[in-house]
Short mmCIF file of C-alpha atoms in Angstrom, two decimals:
data_model
loop_
_atom_site.label_atom_id
_atom_site.label_comp_id
_atom_site.label_asym_id
_atom_site.label_seq_id
_atom_site.Cartn_x
_atom_site.Cartn_y
_atom_site.Cartn_z
CA MET A 1 -75.54 20.01 -21.62
CA GLN A 2 -76.58 23.44 -21.57
CA ASN A 3 -78.39 25.40 -19.16
CA ARG A 4 -81.26 27.07 -20.81
CA ASN A 5 -82.81 28.92 -17.87
CA THR A 6 -80.00 31.37 -17.10
CA LEU A 7 -78.45 34.30 -18.84
CA PHE A 8 -74.80 33.53 -18.63
CA ILE A 9 -74.10 31.06 -15.54
CA GLY A 10 -73.72 27.65 -16.97
CA LYS A 11 -73.92 28.68 -20.76
CA VAL A 12 -70.56 27.22 -21.14
CA LEU A 13 -70.24 23.97 -19.18
CA LEU A 14 -67.26 21.89 -19.16
CA ASN A 15 -68.09 18.74 -17.87
CA TYR A 16 -65.10 16.24 -16.81
CA ALA A 17 -64.96 13.02 -15.69
CA SER A 18 -62.47 13.23 -13.30
CA LEU A 19 -60.55 16.34 -12.26
CA GLU A 20 -58.29 16.60 -8.97
CA SER A 21 -59.87 19.60 -8.36
CA THR A 22 -62.43 21.98 -10.47
CA ASN A 23 -61.27 25.40 -8.60
CA ALA A 24 -57.37 24.42 -10.11
CA SER A 25 -58.80 23.77 -13.41
CA ALA A 26 -60.82 26.75 -13.82
CA LEU A 27 -57.70 28.95 -12.45
CA GLU A 28 -55.51 27.12 -14.96
CA LEU A 29 -58.52 27.81 -17.95
CA LEU A 30 -58.11 31.24 -16.62
CA SER A 31 -54.54 31.76 -17.11
CA LYS A 32 -54.59 30.28 -20.65
CA SER A 33 -57.59 31.59 -22.29
CA ASN A 34 -60.15 33.97 -21.56
CA PRO A 35 -63.33 31.71 -20.62
CA SER A 36 -66.43 34.13 -20.98
CA GLU A 37 -68.07 34.73 -17.82
CA GLY A 38 -70.27 32.05 -16.17
CA THR A 39 -68.44 29.17 -17.57
CA VAL A 40 -68.80 26.27 -15.46
CA ILE A 41 -66.41 23.72 -14.97
CA SER A 42 -67.79 20.36 -13.28
CA ALA A 43 -66.36 17.03 -12.48
CA TYR A 44 -68.27 13.67 -12.16
CA GLU A 45 -65.16 13.10 -9.85
CA GLN A 46 -62.81 14.93 -7.60
CA THR A 47 -59.77 13.78 -6.48
CA ILE A 48 -57.98 16.40 -4.44
CA GLY A 49 -61.15 18.71 -3.95
CA ARG A 50 -59.96 21.47 -1.55
CA GLY A 51 -61.37 23.34 1.44
CA GLN A 52 -59.70 25.99 3.04
CA ILE A 53 -55.56 26.08 3.11
CA GLY A 54 -54.33 22.76 4.41
CA SER A 55 -57.81 21.03 4.26
CA SER A 56 -59.64 18.84 1.62
CA TRP A 57 -63.15 18.23 0.44
CA GLU A 58 -64.65 14.85 0.20
CA SER A 59 -67.12 13.79 -2.28
CA GLU A 60 -68.35 10.34 -3.45
CA ALA A 61 -67.79 9.91 -7.38
CA GLY A 62 -71.05 11.03 -9.42
CA LYS A 63 -73.14 11.45 -6.07
CA ASN A 64 -72.68 15.09 -5.73
CA LEU A 65 -72.19 18.58 -7.42
CA THR A 66 -68.29 19.31 -7.46
CA LEU A 67 -67.91 22.51 -9.59
CA SER A 68 -66.22 25.85 -10.37
CA LEU A 69 -67.76 29.03 -11.47
CA ILE A 70 -65.52 31.77 -13.41
CA LEU A 71 -67.10 35.24 -12.50
CA TYR A 72 -65.43 38.75 -13.47
CA PRO A 73 -66.78 40.90 -10.55
CA LYS A 74 -64.60 43.91 -11.55
CA PHE A 75 -66.86 46.12 -9.78
CA ILE A 76 -66.25 44.78 -6.13
CA PRO A 77 -63.17 46.76 -4.72
CA VAL A 78 -60.83 44.15 -3.06
CA ARG A 79 -61.48 45.49 0.36
CA HIS A 80 -65.36 44.79 -0.11
CA GLN A 81 -65.06 41.64 -1.19
CA PHE A 82 -66.60 39.75 1.77
CA ILE A 83 -69.84 40.75 -0.20
CA LEU A 84 -69.08 38.34 -3.02
CA ASN A 85 -68.95 35.47 0.07
CA GLN A 86 -72.53 36.48 1.00
CA ALA A 87 -73.96 36.86 -2.43
CA ILE A 88 -72.68 33.06 -3.14
CA ALA A 89 -73.32 31.86 0.02
CA LEU A 90 -77.20 32.62 -0.22
CA GLY A 91 -77.83 31.72 -4.07
CA VAL A 92 -76.36 27.99 -2.57
CA ARG A 93 -78.69 28.28 0.43
CA ASP A 94 -81.69 29.32 -1.84
CA THR A 95 -80.68 25.90 -4.04
CA VAL A 96 -80.85 23.52 -0.76
CA ALA A 97 -83.89 25.68 0.30
CA ALA A 98 -85.58 24.64 -2.81
CA PHE A 99 -85.50 21.19 -2.43
CA VAL A 100 -85.76 20.43 1.28
CA ASP A 101 -88.62 21.73 3.68
CA SER A 102 -86.34 22.10 6.93
CA GLU A 103 -84.61 24.97 8.16
CA VAL A 104 -81.16 25.86 5.65
CA THR A 105 -78.96 28.41 6.80
CA VAL A 106 -75.81 30.11 6.08
CA LYS A 107 -73.15 28.99 8.83
CA TRP A 108 -70.84 32.29 9.01
CA PRO A 109 -69.13 32.64 6.68
CA ASN A 110 -70.02 30.34 4.06
CA ASP A 111 -71.08 26.87 4.83
CA ILE A 112 -74.54 25.98 4.02
CA TYR A 113 -76.47 23.92 6.86
CA ILE A 114 -79.57 22.15 6.78
CA ARG A 115 -80.95 21.97 10.47
CA GLY A 116 -77.27 22.12 12.00
CA HIS A 117 -75.78 19.65 9.41
CA LYS A 118 -73.23 20.68 6.54
CA THR A 119 -74.40 20.28 3.33
CA ALA A 120 -72.49 22.50 0.84
CA GLY A 121 -68.95 24.29 0.99
CA ILE A 122 -67.40 27.13 -1.05
CA LEU A 123 -64.15 28.33 -1.93
CA ILE A 124 -63.57 31.51 -3.67
CA GLN A 125 -60.32 32.19 -5.40
CA ASN A 126 -60.08 35.76 -6.49
CA GLN A 127 -57.35 37.11 -8.97
CA LEU A 128 -56.92 40.71 -7.90
CA LEU A 129 -55.91 43.62 -10.40
CA GLY A 130 -54.62 46.70 -8.70
CA SER A 131 -57.54 47.66 -6.05
CA ASN A 132 -60.14 45.70 -7.64
CA LEU A 133 -61.30 42.11 -8.29
CA GLN A 134 -60.23 40.75 -11.75
CA ALA A 135 -61.50 37.13 -12.23
CA CYS A 136 -62.96 34.79 -9.60
CA VAL A 137 -63.38 31.22 -9.22
CA VAL A 138 -66.22 30.14 -7.04
CA GLY A 139 -65.93 26.53 -6.08
CA ILE A 140 -68.84 24.76 -4.87
CA GLY A 141 -69.16 21.44 -3.35
CA LEU A 142 -73.01 20.18 -2.86
CA ASN A 143 -73.79 16.94 -1.29
CA VAL A 144 -76.71 15.69 -3.11
CA ASN A 145 -77.32 11.88 -2.94
CA GLN A 146 -74.31 10.87 -0.71
CA LYS A 147 -75.61 9.05 2.18
CA ILE A 148 -72.39 7.96 4.05
CA PHE A 149 -69.75 9.91 4.90
CA SER A 150 -66.23 9.73 6.35
CA PRO A 151 -66.41 9.65 10.12
CA ALA A 152 -63.59 12.45 10.05
CA LEU A 153 -66.49 14.90 8.87
CA SER A 154 -67.97 16.42 11.92
CA ASN A 155 -71.43 16.99 10.89
CA PRO A 156 -72.05 16.12 7.12
CA THR A 157 -75.36 15.93 5.61
CA SER A 158 -76.51 15.70 2.02
CA LEU A 159 -80.26 16.67 0.32
CA LEU A 160 -81.09 13.04 -0.27
CA LEU A 161 -80.66 12.59 3.56
CA ASN A 162 -83.35 15.37 4.04
CA VAL A 163 -86.06 14.62 1.73
CA THR A 164 -88.41 11.48 1.25
CA SER A 165 -87.37 10.39 -2.29
CA THR A 166 -84.81 7.54 -3.15
CA LEU A 167 -82.29 9.75 -5.39
CA LEU A 168 -82.20 13.11 -6.69
CA ASP A 169 -81.73 14.29 -10.36
CA LEU A 170 -78.09 15.78 -10.01
CA GLY A 171 -78.99 17.99 -13.68
CA SER A 172 -82.23 19.29 -11.99
CA VAL A 173 -80.02 20.27 -8.70
CA GLN A 174 -77.16 21.80 -10.74
CA GLU A 175 -79.78 23.57 -12.93
CA GLU A 176 -81.40 25.23 -9.82
CA LEU A 177 -77.97 26.16 -8.54
CA PHE A 178 -77.66 27.99 -11.66
CA ILE A 179 -80.06 29.81 -11.66
CA GLN A 180 -80.17 30.90 -7.88
CA LEU A 181 -76.46 32.19 -8.23
CA GLU A 182 -77.12 34.04 -11.26
CA GLN A 183 -79.97 35.49 -9.62
CA ARG A 184 -78.09 36.89 -6.42
CA TYR A 185 -74.67 38.03 -8.71
CA LEU A 186 -77.21 40.22 -10.67
CA GLN A 187 -78.38 41.59 -7.68
CA LEU A 188 -74.88 42.33 -6.62
CA ARG A 189 -73.76 43.64 -10.03
CA GLY A 190 -77.41 46.02 -9.57
CA GLY A 191 -76.22 47.64 -6.60
CA GLN A 192 -78.66 45.45 -4.16
CA GLU A 193 -75.92 45.05 -1.19
CA ALA A 194 -78.11 46.01 1.41
CA LYS A 195 -80.70 43.23 0.26
CA ILE A 196 -77.58 40.67 0.23
CA GLN A 197 -76.64 41.99 3.40
CA GLY A 198 -79.97 41.69 5.27
CA GLU A 199 -81.12 38.27 3.82
CA TYR A 200 -77.57 36.98 4.79
CA LEU A 201 -78.34 38.01 8.66
CA GLN A 202 -81.87 36.79 8.47
CA TYR A 203 -80.54 33.37 7.26
CA MET A 204 -77.44 33.27 9.08
CA TYR A 205 -76.95 30.04 11.44
CA ARG A 206 -77.46 30.84 15.18
CA TYR A 207 -77.98 34.77 14.47
CA GLY A 208 -79.66 36.37 17.54
CA THR A 209 -80.00 33.03 19.42
CA LEU A 210 -77.78 32.30 22.50
CA ALA A 211 -74.90 29.61 21.99
CA ASP A 212 -71.65 28.30 23.11
CA TYR A 213 -68.45 29.61 21.58
CA GLU A 214 -64.85 28.75 22.31
CA ARG A 215 -62.10 31.24 21.36
CA ALA A 216 -58.78 30.30 19.54
CA ASP A 217 -56.64 30.43 23.13
CA GLY A 218 -59.36 27.75 24.26
CA THR A 219 -61.94 29.97 26.61
CA ARG A 220 -65.46 29.16 26.44
CA PHE A 221 -68.37 31.69 26.67
CA ARG A 222 -72.14 31.89 25.88
CA GLY A 223 -73.14 34.66 23.55
CA THR A 224 -75.49 35.94 20.99
CA ILE A 225 -74.11 36.39 16.97
CA ALA A 226 -75.08 40.20 16.70
CA GLY A 227 -74.12 40.64 13.08
CA LEU A 228 -70.76 41.25 11.13
CA THR A 229 -68.23 43.84 10.69
CA GLU A 230 -67.60 45.84 7.32
CA THR A 231 -64.88 43.24 6.61
CA GLY A 232 -67.11 40.48 7.51
CA LYS A 233 -65.76 39.56 11.18
CA LEU A 234 -68.44 38.12 13.06
CA LEU A 235 -69.63 39.98 15.86
CA VAL A 236 -70.85 38.04 19.10
CA ARG A 237 -72.48 39.83 21.90
CA HIS A 238 -71.51 38.35 25.56
CA GLU A 239 -71.61 39.62 29.15
CA HIS A 240 -68.58 41.40 28.93
CA GLY A 241 -69.64 43.17 25.93
CA THR A 242 -69.43 42.68 21.98
CA GLU A 243 -66.18 40.88 20.20
CA ALA A 244 -65.38 40.82 16.75
CA PHE A 245 -63.67 37.37 15.45
CA GLU A 246 -61.77 36.07 12.63
CA ILE A 247 -62.68 32.68 11.21
CA LYS A 248 -60.23 30.87 13.01
CA GLY A 249 -60.57 32.83 16.41
CA ILE A 250 -64.02 31.21 17.16
CA LYS A 251 -65.44 27.67 17.48
CA PHE A 252 -68.95 27.17 17.22
CA LEU A 253 -69.70 24.69 19.92
CA ALA A 254 -72.58 22.22 20.12
CA MET B 1 -22.29 45.46 20.70
CA THR B 2 -20.88 43.70 23.54
CA LEU B 3 -21.84 40.18 25.02
CA LYS B 4 -23.00 42.11 28.37
CA GLU B 5 -24.98 44.31 26.35
CA ILE B 6 -26.59 41.17 24.55
CA GLN B 7 -27.43 39.68 27.87
CA GLU B 8 -28.89 42.67 29.12
CA LEU B 9 -31.21 43.00 26.26
CA ILE B 10 -32.13 39.56 26.32
CA LYS B 11 -33.16 40.31 30.05
CA LEU B 12 -34.83 42.69 29.14
CA LEU B 13 -36.80 41.23 26.40
CA ASN B 14 -37.73 38.40 28.57
CA LYS B 15 -39.53 40.98 31.05
CA SER B 16 -41.24 42.65 28.13
CA ASP B 17 -44.29 41.15 26.34
CA LEU B 18 -42.09 41.31 23.04
CA THR B 19 -42.43 38.05 20.76
CA GLU B 20 -39.34 39.17 18.30
CA PHE B 21 -36.33 41.49 18.45
CA LYS B 22 -34.49 42.79 15.23
CA MET B 23 -31.70 45.17 14.81
CA LYS B 24 -29.10 45.52 12.26
CA ASP B 25 -26.03 48.18 12.36
CA GLY B 26 -23.96 48.11 9.42
CA ASP B 27 -22.60 44.59 9.29
CA PHE B 28 -23.90 43.63 12.73
CA GLU B 29 -27.58 41.85 12.63
CA LEU B 30 -29.24 40.46 15.85
CA SER B 31 -32.47 38.71 15.49
CA ILE B 32 -33.77 37.72 19.05
CA ARG B 33 -37.12 35.50 19.52
CA THR B 34 -38.64 35.23 22.93
CA LYS B 35 -40.67 32.60 24.62
CA HIS B 36 -43.58 34.51 23.16
CA TYR B 37 -42.75 34.32 19.64
CA GLU B 38 -44.32 30.97 18.90
CA LYS B 39 -47.58 31.23 21.06
CA THR B 40 -48.41 34.62 19.50
CA ARG B 41 -47.66 33.61 16.11
CA ILE B 42 -50.28 30.92 16.46
CA GLN B 43 -52.71 33.62 17.75
CA ALA B 44 -51.91 36.00 14.80
CA ILE B 45 -52.83 33.39 12.27
CA SER B 46 -56.08 32.52 14.17
CA THR B 47 -57.05 36.32 14.33
CA ALA B 48 -55.15 37.47 10.79
CA SER B 49 -55.84 40.92 10.57
CA ALA B 50 -56.96 41.86 13.77
CA GLN B 51 -53.80 41.62 15.15
CA PRO B 52 -51.03 44.03 13.37
CA MET B 53 -47.30 42.52 13.60
CA MET B 54 -45.70 43.70 16.52
CA PRO B 55 -44.28 47.21 16.53
CA ILE B 56 -40.60 46.93 17.14
CA SER B 57 -39.49 50.11 15.32
CA SER B 58 -39.95 51.90 19.02
CA ILE B 59 -36.83 50.27 20.10
CA ALA B 60 -34.92 48.79 16.99
CA THR B 61 -33.62 50.10 13.87
CA PRO B 62 -36.28 49.16 10.90
CA PHE B 63 -34.45 46.54 9.03
CA VAL B 64 -35.41 48.01 5.94
CA PRO B 65 -34.38 51.70 4.86
CA PRO B 66 -37.64 53.86 5.14
CA ALA B 67 -37.57 54.35 1.32
CA ALA B 68 -41.32 54.07 0.89
CA PRO B 69 -43.09 57.05 -0.40
CA SER B 70 -45.59 58.87 1.94
CA SER B 71 -48.60 58.23 -0.33
CA PRO B 72 -49.94 54.77 -0.57
CA SER B 73 -50.94 53.69 -3.69
CA PRO B 74 -53.76 51.35 -4.24
CA ALA B 75 -51.72 49.45 -6.52
CA ALA B 76 -50.06 46.44 -5.37
CA THR B 77 -46.80 47.38 -6.40
CA GLN B 78 -44.98 50.72 -6.04
CA ASP B 79 -41.39 51.95 -7.30
CA LEU B 80 -39.09 53.14 -4.89
CA PRO B 81 -37.51 56.65 -5.10
CA ALA B 82 -34.67 56.66 -7.69
CA SER B 83 -31.52 55.48 -5.90
CA SER B 84 -29.25 58.23 -7.48
CA SER B 85 -29.51 60.54 -4.28
CA ALA B 86 -28.76 57.62 -2.01
CA PRO B 87 -26.47 58.50 0.50
CA ALA B 88 -22.88 57.25 0.07
CA GLU B 89 -22.85 55.15 3.55
CA GLN B 90 -25.32 53.03 2.10
CA SER B 91 -22.92 51.52 -0.10
CA ASP B 92 -21.43 49.34 3.06
CA THR B 93 -24.88 47.70 3.74
CA GLU B 94 -27.05 45.98 1.27
CA ASP B 95 -28.69 48.99 -1.05
CA THR B 96 -32.61 48.13 -0.94
CA SER B 97 -32.98 51.53 -2.50
CA LYS B 98 -32.61 50.14 -5.78
CA TYR B 99 -35.30 47.17 -5.57
CA LEU B 100 -38.81 47.57 -6.10
CA GLN B 101 -41.39 46.66 -3.54
CA ILE B 102 -44.62 44.37 -3.82
CA LYS B 103 -47.20 45.63 -1.32
CA SER B 104 -50.40 43.72 0.11
CA PRO B 105 -53.29 44.98 -1.57
CA MET B 106 -55.28 44.24 1.40
CA VAL B 107 -55.84 43.17 4.86
CA GLY B 108 -55.52 39.50 5.37
CA THR B 109 -53.30 36.22 6.04
CA PHE B 110 -50.48 35.74 3.79
CA TYR B 111 -49.46 32.45 1.94
CA ARG B 112 -46.68 31.80 -0.47
CA SER B 113 -48.51 28.58 -1.88
CA SER B 114 -51.36 27.25 -2.87
CA SER B 115 -51.20 24.61 -0.20
CA PRO B 116 -48.89 23.11 2.27
CA GLU B 117 -47.56 20.73 -0.10
CA LYS B 118 -46.89 22.71 -3.09
CA PRO B 119 -43.77 24.91 -3.55
CA PRO B 120 -44.00 28.60 -2.85
CA TYR B 121 -45.00 30.80 -5.87
CA ALA B 122 -42.04 32.93 -5.66
CA LYS B 123 -38.73 32.23 -3.96
CA VAL B 124 -35.54 34.14 -3.07
CA GLY B 125 -33.36 34.36 -6.59
CA ASP B 126 -36.88 33.32 -8.52
CA ARG B 127 -37.59 35.59 -11.86
CA ILE B 128 -40.97 36.85 -12.00
CA GLU B 129 -42.85 38.45 -14.78
CA LYS B 130 -45.14 41.00 -14.80
CA ASN B 131 -48.66 39.39 -14.00
CA SER B 132 -46.96 36.61 -12.31
CA VAL B 133 -48.82 35.39 -9.07
CA VAL B 134 -45.93 35.85 -6.19
CA CYS B 135 -48.55 34.96 -3.16
CA ILE B 136 -51.87 34.29 -1.88
CA ILE B 137 -53.87 36.82 0.57
CA GLU B 138 -56.43 35.18 2.52
CA ALA B 139 -59.40 36.93 4.29
CA MET B 140 -62.67 35.51 5.33
CA LYS B 141 -62.07 32.49 3.29
CA LEU B 142 -61.70 34.41 0.07
CA PHE B 143 -58.18 33.67 -1.31
CA ASN B 144 -56.82 36.31 -3.41
CA GLU B 145 -54.08 35.67 -5.89
CA VAL B 146 -51.69 38.42 -6.06
CA GLU B 147 -50.15 39.22 -9.33
CA SER B 148 -46.77 41.30 -9.55
CA GLU B 149 -47.27 44.45 -11.58
CA ILE B 150 -43.70 44.66 -12.35
CA GLY B 151 -40.86 42.10 -13.76
CA GLY B 152 -37.46 41.27 -11.90
CA LYS B 153 -35.73 38.99 -9.78
CA ILE B 154 -37.00 38.24 -5.81
CA VAL B 155 -34.40 39.55 -3.65
CA LYS B 156 -36.31 39.11 -0.39
CA VAL B 157 -39.70 37.92 0.96
CA MET B 158 -40.59 40.34 3.79
CA VAL B 159 -43.25 37.82 5.37
CA GLU B 160 -43.12 34.53 6.71
CA ASP B 161 -45.69 32.13 5.42
CA ALA B 162 -49.34 32.27 7.15
CA GLN B 163 -48.52 35.44 8.88
CA PRO B 164 -51.00 38.20 9.02
CA VAL B 165 -50.45 41.24 7.00
CA GLU B 166 -51.90 44.73 6.90
CA TYR B 167 -52.96 46.83 3.67
CA ASP B 168 -49.73 48.33 1.79
CA GLN B 169 -47.32 45.99 4.13
CA VAL B 170 -44.45 45.56 2.11
CA LEU B 171 -44.22 41.32 1.04
CA PHE B 172 -41.18 41.16 -1.44
CA LEU B 173 -38.49 43.21 -2.68
CA VAL B 174 -37.62 42.80 -6.49
CA ASP B 175 -34.52 43.44 -8.26
CA PRO B 176 -35.90 45.01 -11.88
CA LYS B 177 -32.53 44.36 -13.14
CA GLY B 178 -32.34 40.89 -11.91
#
């Protein structure tokens, strides 16, 4: 099935019944050939889905979208790559927002939340060439029709748990995803970085609201997310000033 | 170095906030890690680029002869100056000036393999080709495969797995004739 409503994303769509990891397959495809930009590898079932290094992404077969998109963002300098994260996260957020009425946010750096529950995750793997990005594999796991999740996951949800219908058409969600991702990627390529950065903050989970956090050393504090540094670190304002955090340096407390 | 001098050094290190101390003098090599080491290592992972490696150059002899060219290049690899003019006294130590460096193109966390269960992309003794992936540098959940721009044999891995790295930091030494 090809996507008819986009210029390049999903025009080449490789569907597999079962893959260990769509990202690994996309990287392998890149190493052996020159897939066209926008090529998507999708799996009905992903057996060894990956989150961050050392963590996994679980998905029930046939119920969710587990796919990887190949891009060539050669115009992005390596040091400025967080903008790619922001553009992709917004594209996935827009997709989820098109199906549910509830508040949909981006939890820094790139998880998608419906009312504080995680519905999608993103894993981006880049190949570098000198100081610019060369090729990029964007892995997206989007919970669509799954209703029951492993108790090991802290706060999962799916689209279906947030709509009134009994089943969502995976193909329609996928088509919407391709359209929204393409729109954001074209904005990025068109130099509209300020727009992307602005909307990222606009839709950022807990932006501007007082909440509780924990540092890597275990100390807890109340603070307000105030923005991001140039490289994407999280700025949190608290009673002693503003502090910048790396991903593993801060935990969001309930 | 006498045993007494080493004891004095350990005492001194324990009083300081240093995590690790390395020195090399001819054939003599010394490496001391303090009780702060494991703690700082964990913190360093969590804060990645926020914390550069503990500077040790003020008290220790740098382990690698300072051979890097002064102007940083954006490329991931750089040639070292030719070894022809290297002083003769280097012959009794390991002559690293004949090796090429693979440097970090960015600030981030260095990973030797794609996941903890997987074997490292490149280990000492491995032959790598131009464009071989040698490691991953992660920053803000973006995982970057770093490709070598040179071919040769890996002679030294300069950074431990899951450690923060700075822009232009040397990651691997490669023997182009290996």
